[in-house]
mmCIF file of C-alpha atoms and ligand atoms in Angstrom:
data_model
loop_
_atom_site.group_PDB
_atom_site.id
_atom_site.type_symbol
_atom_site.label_atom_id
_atom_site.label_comp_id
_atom_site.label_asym_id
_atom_site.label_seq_id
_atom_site.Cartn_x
_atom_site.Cartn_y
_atom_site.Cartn_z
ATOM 1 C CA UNK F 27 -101.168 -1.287 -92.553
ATOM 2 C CA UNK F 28 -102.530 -2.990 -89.392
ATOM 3 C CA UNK F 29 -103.039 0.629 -87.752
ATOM 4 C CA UNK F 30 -105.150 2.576 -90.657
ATOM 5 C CA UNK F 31 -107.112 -0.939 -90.506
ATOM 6 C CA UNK F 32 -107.893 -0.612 -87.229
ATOM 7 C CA UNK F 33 -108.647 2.937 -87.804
ATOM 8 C CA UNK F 34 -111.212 1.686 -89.866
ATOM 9 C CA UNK F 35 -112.531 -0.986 -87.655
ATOM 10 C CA UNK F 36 -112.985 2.024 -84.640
ATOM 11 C CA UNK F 37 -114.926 4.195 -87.048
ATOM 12 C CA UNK F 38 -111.988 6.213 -88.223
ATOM 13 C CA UNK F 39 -113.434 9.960 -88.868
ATOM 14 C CA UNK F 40 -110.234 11.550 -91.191
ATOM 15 C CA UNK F 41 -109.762 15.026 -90.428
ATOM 16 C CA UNK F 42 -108.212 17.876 -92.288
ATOM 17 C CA UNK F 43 -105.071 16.997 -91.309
ATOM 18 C CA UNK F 44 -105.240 12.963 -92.554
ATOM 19 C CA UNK F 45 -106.570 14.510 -96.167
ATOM 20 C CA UNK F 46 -103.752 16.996 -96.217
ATOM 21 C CA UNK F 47 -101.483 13.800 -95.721
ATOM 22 C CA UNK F 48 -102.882 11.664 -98.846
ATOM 23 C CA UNK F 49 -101.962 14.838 -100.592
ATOM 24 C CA UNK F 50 -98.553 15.109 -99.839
ATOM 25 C CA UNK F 51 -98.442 11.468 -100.743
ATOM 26 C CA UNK F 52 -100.119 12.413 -104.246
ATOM 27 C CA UNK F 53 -97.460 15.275 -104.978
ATOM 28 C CA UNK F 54 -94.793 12.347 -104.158
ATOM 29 C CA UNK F 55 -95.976 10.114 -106.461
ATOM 30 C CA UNK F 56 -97.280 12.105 -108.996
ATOM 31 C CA UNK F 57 -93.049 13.870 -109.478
ATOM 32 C CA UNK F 58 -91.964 9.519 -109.360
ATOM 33 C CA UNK F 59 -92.417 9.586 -112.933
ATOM 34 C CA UNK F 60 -88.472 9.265 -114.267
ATOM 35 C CA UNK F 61 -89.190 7.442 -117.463
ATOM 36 C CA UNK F 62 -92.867 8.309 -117.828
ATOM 37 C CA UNK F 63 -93.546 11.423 -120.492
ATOM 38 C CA UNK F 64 -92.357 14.645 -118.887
ATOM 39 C CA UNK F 65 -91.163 13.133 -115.909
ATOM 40 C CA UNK F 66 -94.542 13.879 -114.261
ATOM 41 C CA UNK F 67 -97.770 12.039 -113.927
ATOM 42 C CA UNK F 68 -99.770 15.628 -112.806
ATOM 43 C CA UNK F 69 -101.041 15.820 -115.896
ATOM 44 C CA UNK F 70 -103.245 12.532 -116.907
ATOM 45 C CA UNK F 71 -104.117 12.789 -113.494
ATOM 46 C CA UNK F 72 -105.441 16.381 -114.200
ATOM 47 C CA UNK F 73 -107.046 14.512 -117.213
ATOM 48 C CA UNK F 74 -109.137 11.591 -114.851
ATOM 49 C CA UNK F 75 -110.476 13.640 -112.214
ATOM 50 C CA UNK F 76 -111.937 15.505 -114.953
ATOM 51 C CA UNK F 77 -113.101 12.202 -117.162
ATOM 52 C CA UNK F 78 -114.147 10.929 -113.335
ATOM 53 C CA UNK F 79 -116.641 14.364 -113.018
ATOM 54 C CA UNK F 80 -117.126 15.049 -116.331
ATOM 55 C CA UNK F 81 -119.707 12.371 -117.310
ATOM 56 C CA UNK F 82 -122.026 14.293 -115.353
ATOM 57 C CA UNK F 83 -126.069 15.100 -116.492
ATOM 58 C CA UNK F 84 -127.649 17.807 -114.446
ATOM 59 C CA UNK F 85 -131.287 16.356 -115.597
ATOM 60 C CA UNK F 86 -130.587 13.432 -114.477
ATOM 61 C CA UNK F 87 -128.548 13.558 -112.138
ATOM 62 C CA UNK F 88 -126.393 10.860 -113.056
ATOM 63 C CA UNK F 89 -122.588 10.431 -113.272
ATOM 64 C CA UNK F 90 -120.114 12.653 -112.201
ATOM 65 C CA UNK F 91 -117.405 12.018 -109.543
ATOM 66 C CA UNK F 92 -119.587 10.337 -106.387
ATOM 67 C CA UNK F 93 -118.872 7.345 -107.544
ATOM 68 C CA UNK F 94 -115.594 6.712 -109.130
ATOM 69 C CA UNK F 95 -117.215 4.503 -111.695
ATOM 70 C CA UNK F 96 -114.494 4.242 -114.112
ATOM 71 C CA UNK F 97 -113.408 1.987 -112.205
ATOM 72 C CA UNK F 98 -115.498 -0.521 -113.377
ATOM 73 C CA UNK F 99 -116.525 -2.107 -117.317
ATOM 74 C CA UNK F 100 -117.590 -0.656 -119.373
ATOM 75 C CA UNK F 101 -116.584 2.486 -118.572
ATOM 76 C CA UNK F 102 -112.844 2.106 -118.142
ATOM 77 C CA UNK F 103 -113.177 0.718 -121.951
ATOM 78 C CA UNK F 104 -115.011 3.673 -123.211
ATOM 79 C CA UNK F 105 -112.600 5.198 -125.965
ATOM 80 C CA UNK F 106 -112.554 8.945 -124.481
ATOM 81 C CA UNK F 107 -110.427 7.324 -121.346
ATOM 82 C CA UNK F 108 -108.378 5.358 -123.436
ATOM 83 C CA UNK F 109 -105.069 5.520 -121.348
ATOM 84 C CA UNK F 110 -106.443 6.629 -118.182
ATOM 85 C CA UNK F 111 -105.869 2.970 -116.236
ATOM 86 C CA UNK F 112 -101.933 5.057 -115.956
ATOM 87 C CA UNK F 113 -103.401 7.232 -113.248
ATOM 88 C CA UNK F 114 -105.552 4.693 -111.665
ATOM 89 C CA UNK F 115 -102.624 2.193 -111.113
ATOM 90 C CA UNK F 116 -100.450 5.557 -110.022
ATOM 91 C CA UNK F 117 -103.110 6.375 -107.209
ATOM 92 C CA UNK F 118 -104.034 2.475 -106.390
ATOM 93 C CA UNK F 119 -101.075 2.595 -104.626
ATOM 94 C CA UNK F 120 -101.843 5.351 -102.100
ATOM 95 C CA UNK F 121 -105.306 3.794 -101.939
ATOM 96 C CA UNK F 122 -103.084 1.136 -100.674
ATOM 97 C CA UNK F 123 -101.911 3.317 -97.680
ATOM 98 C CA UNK F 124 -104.969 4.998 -97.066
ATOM 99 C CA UNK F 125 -108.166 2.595 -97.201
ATOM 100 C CA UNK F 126 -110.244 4.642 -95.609
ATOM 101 C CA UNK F 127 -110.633 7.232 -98.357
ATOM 102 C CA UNK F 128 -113.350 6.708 -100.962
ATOM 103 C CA UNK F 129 -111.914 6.399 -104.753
ATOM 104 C CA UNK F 130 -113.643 9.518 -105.987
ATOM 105 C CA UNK F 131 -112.241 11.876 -103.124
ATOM 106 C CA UNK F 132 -108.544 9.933 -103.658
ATOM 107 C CA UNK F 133 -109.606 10.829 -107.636
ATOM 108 C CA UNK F 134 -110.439 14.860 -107.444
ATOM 109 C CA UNK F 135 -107.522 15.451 -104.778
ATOM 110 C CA UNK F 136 -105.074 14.058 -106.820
ATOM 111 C CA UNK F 137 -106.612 16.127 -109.493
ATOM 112 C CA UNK F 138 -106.574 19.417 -107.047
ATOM 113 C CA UNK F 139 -102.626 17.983 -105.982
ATOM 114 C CA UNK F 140 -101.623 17.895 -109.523
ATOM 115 C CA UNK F 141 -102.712 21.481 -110.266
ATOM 116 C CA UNK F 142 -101.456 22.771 -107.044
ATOM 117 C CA UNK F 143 -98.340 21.626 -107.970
ATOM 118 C CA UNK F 144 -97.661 22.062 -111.243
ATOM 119 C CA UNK F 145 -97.810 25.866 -110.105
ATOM 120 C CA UNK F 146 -101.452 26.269 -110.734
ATOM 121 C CA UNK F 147 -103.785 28.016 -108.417
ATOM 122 C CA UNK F 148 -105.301 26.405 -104.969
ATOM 123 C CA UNK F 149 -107.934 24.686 -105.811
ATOM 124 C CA UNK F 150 -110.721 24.696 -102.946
ATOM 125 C CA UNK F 151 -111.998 20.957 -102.507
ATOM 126 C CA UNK F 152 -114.204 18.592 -100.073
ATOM 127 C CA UNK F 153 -114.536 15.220 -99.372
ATOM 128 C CA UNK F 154 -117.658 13.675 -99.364
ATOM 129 C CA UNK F 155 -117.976 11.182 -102.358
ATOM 130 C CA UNK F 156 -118.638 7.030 -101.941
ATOM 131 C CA UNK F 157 -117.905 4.226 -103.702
ATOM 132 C CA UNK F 158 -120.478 3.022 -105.904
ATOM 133 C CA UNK F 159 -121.363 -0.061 -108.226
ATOM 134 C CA UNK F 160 -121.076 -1.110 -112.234
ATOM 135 C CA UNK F 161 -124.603 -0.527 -111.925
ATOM 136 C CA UNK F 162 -123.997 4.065 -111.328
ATOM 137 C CA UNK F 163 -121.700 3.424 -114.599
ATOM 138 C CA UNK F 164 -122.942 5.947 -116.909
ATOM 139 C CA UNK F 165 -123.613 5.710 -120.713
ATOM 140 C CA UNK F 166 -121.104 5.981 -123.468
ATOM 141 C CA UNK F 167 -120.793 9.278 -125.269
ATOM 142 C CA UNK F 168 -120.985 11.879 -122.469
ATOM 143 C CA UNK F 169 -117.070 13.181 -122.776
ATOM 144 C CA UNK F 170 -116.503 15.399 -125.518
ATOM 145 C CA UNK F 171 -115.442 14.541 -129.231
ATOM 146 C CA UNK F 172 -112.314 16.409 -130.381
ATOM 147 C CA UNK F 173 -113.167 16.529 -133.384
ATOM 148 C CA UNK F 174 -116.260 18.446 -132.936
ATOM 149 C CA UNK F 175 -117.634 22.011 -133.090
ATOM 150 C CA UNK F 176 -118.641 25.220 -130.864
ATOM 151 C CA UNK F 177 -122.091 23.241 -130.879
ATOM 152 C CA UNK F 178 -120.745 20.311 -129.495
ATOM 153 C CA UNK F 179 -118.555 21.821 -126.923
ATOM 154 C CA UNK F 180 -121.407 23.260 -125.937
ATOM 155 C CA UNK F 181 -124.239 20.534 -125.783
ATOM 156 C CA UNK F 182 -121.808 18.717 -123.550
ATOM 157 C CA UNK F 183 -120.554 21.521 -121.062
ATOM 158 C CA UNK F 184 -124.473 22.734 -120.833
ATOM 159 C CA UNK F 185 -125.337 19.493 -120.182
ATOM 160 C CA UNK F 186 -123.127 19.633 -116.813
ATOM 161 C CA UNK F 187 -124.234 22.555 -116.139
ATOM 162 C CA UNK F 188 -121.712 25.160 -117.137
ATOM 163 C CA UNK F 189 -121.803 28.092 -119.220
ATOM 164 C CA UNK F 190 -119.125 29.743 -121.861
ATOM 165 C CA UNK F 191 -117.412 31.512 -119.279
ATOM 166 C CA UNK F 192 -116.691 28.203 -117.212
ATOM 167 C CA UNK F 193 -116.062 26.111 -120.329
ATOM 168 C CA UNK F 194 -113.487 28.671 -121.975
ATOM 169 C CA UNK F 195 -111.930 28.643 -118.222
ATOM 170 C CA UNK F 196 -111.554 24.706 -117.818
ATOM 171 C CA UNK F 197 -109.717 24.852 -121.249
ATOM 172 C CA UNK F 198 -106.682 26.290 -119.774
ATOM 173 C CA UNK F 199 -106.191 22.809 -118.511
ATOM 174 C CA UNK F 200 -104.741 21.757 -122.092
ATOM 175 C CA UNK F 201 -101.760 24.160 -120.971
ATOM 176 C CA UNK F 202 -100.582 20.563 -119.278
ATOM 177 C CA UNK F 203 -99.778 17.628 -120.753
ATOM 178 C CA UNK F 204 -99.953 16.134 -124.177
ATOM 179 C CA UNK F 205 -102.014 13.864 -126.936
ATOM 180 C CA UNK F 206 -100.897 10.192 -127.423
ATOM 181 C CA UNK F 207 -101.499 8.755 -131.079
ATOM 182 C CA UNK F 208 -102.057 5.090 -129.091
ATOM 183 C CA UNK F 209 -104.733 7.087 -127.214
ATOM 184 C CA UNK F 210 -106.522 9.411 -128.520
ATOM 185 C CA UNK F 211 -105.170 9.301 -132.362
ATOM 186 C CA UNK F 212 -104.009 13.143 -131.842
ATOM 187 C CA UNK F 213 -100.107 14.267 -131.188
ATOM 188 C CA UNK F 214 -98.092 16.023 -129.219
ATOM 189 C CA UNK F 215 -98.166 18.778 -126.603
ATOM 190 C CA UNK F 216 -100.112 22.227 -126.552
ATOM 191 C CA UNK F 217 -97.218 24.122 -124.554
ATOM 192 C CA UNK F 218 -93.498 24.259 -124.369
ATOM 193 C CA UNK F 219 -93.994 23.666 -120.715
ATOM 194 C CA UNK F 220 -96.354 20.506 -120.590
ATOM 195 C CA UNK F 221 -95.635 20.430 -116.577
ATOM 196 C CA UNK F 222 -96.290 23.547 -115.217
ATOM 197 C CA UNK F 223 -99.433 25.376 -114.921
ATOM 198 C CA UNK F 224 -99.517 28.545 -117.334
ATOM 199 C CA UNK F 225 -101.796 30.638 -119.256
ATOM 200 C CA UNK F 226 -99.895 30.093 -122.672
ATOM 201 C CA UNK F 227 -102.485 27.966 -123.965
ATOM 202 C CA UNK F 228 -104.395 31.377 -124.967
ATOM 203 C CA UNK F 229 -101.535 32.830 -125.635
ATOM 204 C CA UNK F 230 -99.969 30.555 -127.981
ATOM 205 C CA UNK F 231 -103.747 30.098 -129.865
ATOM 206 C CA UNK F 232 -103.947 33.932 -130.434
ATOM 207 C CA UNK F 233 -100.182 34.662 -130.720
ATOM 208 C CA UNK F 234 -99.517 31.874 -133.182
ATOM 209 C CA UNK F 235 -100.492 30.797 -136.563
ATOM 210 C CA UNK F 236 -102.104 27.830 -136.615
ATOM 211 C CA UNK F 237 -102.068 25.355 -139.902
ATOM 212 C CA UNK F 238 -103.658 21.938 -140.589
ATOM 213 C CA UNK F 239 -101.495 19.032 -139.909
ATOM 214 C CA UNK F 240 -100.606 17.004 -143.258
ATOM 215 C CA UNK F 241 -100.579 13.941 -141.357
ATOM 216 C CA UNK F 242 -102.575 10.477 -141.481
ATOM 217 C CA UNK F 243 -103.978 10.934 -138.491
ATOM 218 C CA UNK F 244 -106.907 12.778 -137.422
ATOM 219 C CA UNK F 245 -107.498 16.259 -138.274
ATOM 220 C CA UNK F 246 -105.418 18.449 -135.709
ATOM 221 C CA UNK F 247 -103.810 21.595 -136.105
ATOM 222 C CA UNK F 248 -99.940 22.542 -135.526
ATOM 223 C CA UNK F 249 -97.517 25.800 -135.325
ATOM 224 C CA UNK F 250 -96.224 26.812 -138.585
ATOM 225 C CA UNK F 251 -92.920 28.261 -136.596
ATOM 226 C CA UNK F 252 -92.084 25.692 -134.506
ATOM 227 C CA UNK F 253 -94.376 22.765 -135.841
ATOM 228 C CA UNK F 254 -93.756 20.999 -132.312
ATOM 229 C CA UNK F 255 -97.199 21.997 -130.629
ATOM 230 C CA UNK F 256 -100.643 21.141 -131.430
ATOM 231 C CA UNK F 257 -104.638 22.138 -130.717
ATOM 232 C CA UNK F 258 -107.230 19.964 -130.996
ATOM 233 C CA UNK F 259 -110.132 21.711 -133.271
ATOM 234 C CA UNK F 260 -112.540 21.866 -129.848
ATOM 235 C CA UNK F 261 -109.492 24.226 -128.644
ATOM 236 C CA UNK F 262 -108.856 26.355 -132.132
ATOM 237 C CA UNK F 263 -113.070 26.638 -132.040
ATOM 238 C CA UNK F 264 -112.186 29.206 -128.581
ATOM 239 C CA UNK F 265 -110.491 31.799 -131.452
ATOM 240 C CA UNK F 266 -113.532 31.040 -133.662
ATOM 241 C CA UNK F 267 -117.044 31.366 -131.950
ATOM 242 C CA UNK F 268 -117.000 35.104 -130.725
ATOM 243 C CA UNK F 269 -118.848 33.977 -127.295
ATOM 244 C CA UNK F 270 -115.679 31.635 -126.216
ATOM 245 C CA UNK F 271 -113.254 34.492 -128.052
ATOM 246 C CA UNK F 272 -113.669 36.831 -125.627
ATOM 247 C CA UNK F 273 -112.620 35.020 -122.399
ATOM 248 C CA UNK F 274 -110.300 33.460 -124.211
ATOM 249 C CA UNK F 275 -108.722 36.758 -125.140
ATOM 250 C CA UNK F 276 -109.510 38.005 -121.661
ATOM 251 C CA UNK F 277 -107.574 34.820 -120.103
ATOM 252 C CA UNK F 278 -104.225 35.150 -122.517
ATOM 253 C CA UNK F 279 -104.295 39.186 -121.445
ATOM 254 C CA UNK F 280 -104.730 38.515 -117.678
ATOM 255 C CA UNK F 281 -102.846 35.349 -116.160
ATOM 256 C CA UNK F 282 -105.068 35.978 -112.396
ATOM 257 C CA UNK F 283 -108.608 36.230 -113.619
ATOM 258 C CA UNK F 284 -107.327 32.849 -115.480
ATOM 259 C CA UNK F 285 -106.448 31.335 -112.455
ATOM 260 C CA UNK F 286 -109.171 32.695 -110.476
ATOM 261 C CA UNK F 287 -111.923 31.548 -113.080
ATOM 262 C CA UNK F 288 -110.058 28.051 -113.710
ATOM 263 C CA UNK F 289 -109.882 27.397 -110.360
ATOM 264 C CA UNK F 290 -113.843 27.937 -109.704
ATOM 265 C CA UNK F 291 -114.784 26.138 -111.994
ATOM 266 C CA UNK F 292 -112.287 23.056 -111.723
ATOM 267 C CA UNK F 293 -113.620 22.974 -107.921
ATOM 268 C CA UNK F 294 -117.431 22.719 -109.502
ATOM 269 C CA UNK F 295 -116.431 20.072 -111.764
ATOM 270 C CA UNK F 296 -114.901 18.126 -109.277
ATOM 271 C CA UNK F 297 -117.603 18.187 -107.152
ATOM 272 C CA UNK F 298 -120.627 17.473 -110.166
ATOM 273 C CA UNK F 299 -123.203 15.007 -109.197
ATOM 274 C CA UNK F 300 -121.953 14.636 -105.380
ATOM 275 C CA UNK F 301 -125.300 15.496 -103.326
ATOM 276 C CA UNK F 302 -124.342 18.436 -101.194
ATOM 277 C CA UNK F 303 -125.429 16.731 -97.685
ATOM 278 C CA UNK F 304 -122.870 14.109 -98.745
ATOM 279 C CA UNK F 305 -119.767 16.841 -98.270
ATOM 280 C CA UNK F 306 -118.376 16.596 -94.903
ATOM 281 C CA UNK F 307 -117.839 20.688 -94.404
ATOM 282 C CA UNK F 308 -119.980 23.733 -95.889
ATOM 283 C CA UNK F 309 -117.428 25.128 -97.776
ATOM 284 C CA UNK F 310 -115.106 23.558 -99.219
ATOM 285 C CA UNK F 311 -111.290 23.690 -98.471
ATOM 286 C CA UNK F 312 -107.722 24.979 -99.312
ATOM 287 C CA UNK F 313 -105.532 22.581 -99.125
ATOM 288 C CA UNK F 314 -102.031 23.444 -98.925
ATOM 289 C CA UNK F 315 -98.741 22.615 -101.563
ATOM 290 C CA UNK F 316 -95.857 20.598 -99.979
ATOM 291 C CA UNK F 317 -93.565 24.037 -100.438
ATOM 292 C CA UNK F 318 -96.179 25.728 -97.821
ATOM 293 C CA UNK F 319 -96.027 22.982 -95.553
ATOM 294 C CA UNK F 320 -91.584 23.527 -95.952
ATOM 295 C CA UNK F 321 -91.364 26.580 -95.461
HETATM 296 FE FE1 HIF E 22 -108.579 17.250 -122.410
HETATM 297 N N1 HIF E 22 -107.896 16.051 -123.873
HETATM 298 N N2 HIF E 22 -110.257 17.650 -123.492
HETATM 299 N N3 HIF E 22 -109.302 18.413 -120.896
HETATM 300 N N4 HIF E 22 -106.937 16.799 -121.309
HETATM 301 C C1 HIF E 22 -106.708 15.366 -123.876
HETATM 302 C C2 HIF E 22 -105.725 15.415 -122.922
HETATM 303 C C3 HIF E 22 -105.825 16.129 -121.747
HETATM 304 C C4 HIF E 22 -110.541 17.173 -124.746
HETATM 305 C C5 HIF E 22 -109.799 16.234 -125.452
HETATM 306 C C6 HIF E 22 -108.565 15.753 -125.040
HETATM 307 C C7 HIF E 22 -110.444 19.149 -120.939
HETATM 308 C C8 HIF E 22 -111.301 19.277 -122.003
HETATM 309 C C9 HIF E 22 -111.218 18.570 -123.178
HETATM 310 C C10 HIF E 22 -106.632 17.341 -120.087
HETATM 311 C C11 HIF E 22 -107.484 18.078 -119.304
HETATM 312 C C12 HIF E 22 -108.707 18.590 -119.705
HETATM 313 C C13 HIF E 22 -106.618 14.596 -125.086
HETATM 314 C C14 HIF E 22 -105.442 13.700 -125.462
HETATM 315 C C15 HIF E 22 -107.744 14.843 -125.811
HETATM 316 C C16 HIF E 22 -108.107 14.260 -127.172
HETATM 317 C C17 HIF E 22 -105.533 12.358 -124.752
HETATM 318 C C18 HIF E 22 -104.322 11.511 -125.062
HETATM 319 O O1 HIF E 22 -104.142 11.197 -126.258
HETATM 320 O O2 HIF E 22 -103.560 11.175 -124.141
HETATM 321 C C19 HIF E 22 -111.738 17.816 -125.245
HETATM 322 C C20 HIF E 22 -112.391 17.552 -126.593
HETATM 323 C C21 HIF E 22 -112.150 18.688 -124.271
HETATM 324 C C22 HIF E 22 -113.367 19.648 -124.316
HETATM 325 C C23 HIF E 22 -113.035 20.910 -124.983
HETATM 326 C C24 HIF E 22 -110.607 19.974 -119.678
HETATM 327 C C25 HIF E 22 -110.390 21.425 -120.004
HETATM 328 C C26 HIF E 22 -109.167 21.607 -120.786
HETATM 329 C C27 HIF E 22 -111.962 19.877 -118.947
HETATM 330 C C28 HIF E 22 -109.496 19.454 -118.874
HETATM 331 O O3 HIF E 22 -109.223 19.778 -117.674
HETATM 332 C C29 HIF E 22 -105.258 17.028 -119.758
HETATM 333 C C30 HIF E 22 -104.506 17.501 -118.507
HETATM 334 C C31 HIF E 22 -104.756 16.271 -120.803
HETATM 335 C C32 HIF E 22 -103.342 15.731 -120.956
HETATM 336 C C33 HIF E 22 -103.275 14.287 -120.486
HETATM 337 C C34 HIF E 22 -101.900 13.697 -120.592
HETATM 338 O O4 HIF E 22 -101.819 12.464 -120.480
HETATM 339 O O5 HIF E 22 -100.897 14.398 -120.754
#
């Protein structure tokens, strides 16, 4: 609008208050989703502030969410995003309203909106993070491979800097959502409640049995009850390797030191490969869900 570009044109400085507004305009958008999977786009936008932050190599120091580089070729091609472009167009449009905020902030709040509320737990978050070039893209091959091993799940989380703890926490995250055979090749959800934020993720992995899929598709596994959920073998590794067992076991018992642990470590990941002086407060914030601001 002609205001916000003026804004701009006076040096706009957004407070609190402006971010808290984007937000609200996030948890708006995000429930506009009548004939789109679950009626919600939370989740695959759970799924590209992650795939935003994710790319991220401490040794480097390259990729992560500073720069919002899926934005550009290749990376918006590489095959771990496949599908992602939904979210983007979703939050082009608020970029729309709001110029002024950077692609990689408008990115990890929408991811911190989407958690918020789907019933997860506050998720304390910054802004900070500029628009870069195809030039920051970062290398294929830096998201991890389904398919894959404890090894593998490892290599990759290390790489970002996390440890078991943190990576067994982030998993939660496939509580939401689902797989998409025109995607990734996998199908179907991992809970009975793809929209809301739960713990039943761990639950369902240690309180089901879990068979191979005789399918054509890649090697998943499903429910023998129900046969209508599904875990990746990166998730059914978190029963396997006796490191990522425990918290896994620790998270299905206790539903707070889940949320409390995801939501630390979701807030580091969003923030991976942002340089700290960039951050325009100390500490990061808390920003509130639209039923706080109602009632
Ligand atoms: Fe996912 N993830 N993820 N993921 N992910 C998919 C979907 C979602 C991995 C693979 C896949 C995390 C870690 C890993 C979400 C959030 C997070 C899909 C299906 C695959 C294959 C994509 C599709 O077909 O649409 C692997 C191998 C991971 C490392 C173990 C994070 C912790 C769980 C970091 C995380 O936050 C979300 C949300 C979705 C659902 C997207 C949707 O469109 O519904």
């Amino acid at each position: 609008s002609a205001a916000q570009s003026a804004k701009v044109a006076t040096n706009f400085v957004p407070t609190k208050e402006d971010y808290q507004k984007v937000y609200n305009r996030i948890a708006e958008v995000i429930d506009d989703a009548d004939d789109y999977d679950n009626g919600s786009f939370g989740p695959v936008v759970v799924r590209l502030a992650w795939h935003a932050s994710g790319t991220y190599d401490k040794a480097t120091g390259t990729g992560g969410s500073n720069y919002a580089t899926m934005r550009f070729q290749p990376e918006s091609l590489h095959g771990a995003n496949a599908g992602l472009h939904v979210a983007r167009e979703v939050l082009e449009k608020i970029k729309q309203e709001f110029s002024w905020i950077s692609y990689g902030d408008l990115w990890t709040l929408a991811g911190v909106a989407a958690v918020q509320e789907m019933a997860g737990p506050k998720v304390p978050w910054r802004p900070g993070r500029i628009d870069g070039f195809e030039s920051h893209v970062p290398p294929d091959g830096r998201l991890p491979d389904a398919s894959q091993g404890a090894p593998h799940i490892r290599d990759i989380f290390y790489r970002m800097g996390f440890d078991d703890q943190e990576i067994v926490a982030l998993c939660g995250a496939h509580a939401l959502g689902r797989c998409h055979t025109d995607r990734s090749g996998y199908d179907g959800p991992w809970t009975f409640s793809p929209t809301t934020f739960t713990n039943d993720f761990y639950k369902l992995l240690f309180d089901e049995k879990w068979v191979w899929k005789k399918w054509n598709g890649p090697k998943q596994l499903e429910d023998k009850k129900t046969k209508s959920l599904m875990m990746l073998p990166t998730d059914y590794v978190l029963t396997q390797d006796k490191s990522f067992k425990k918290y896994a076991k620790a998270y299905a018992d206790d539903v707070d030191l889940f949320f409390k642990d995801f939501s630390a470590a979701y807030s580091k990941l969003l923030e991976l490969g942002v340089p700290t002086q960039q951050f325009v407060a100390s500490e990061a914030w808390i920003m509130q869900t639209v039923d706080e601001q109602n009632s």
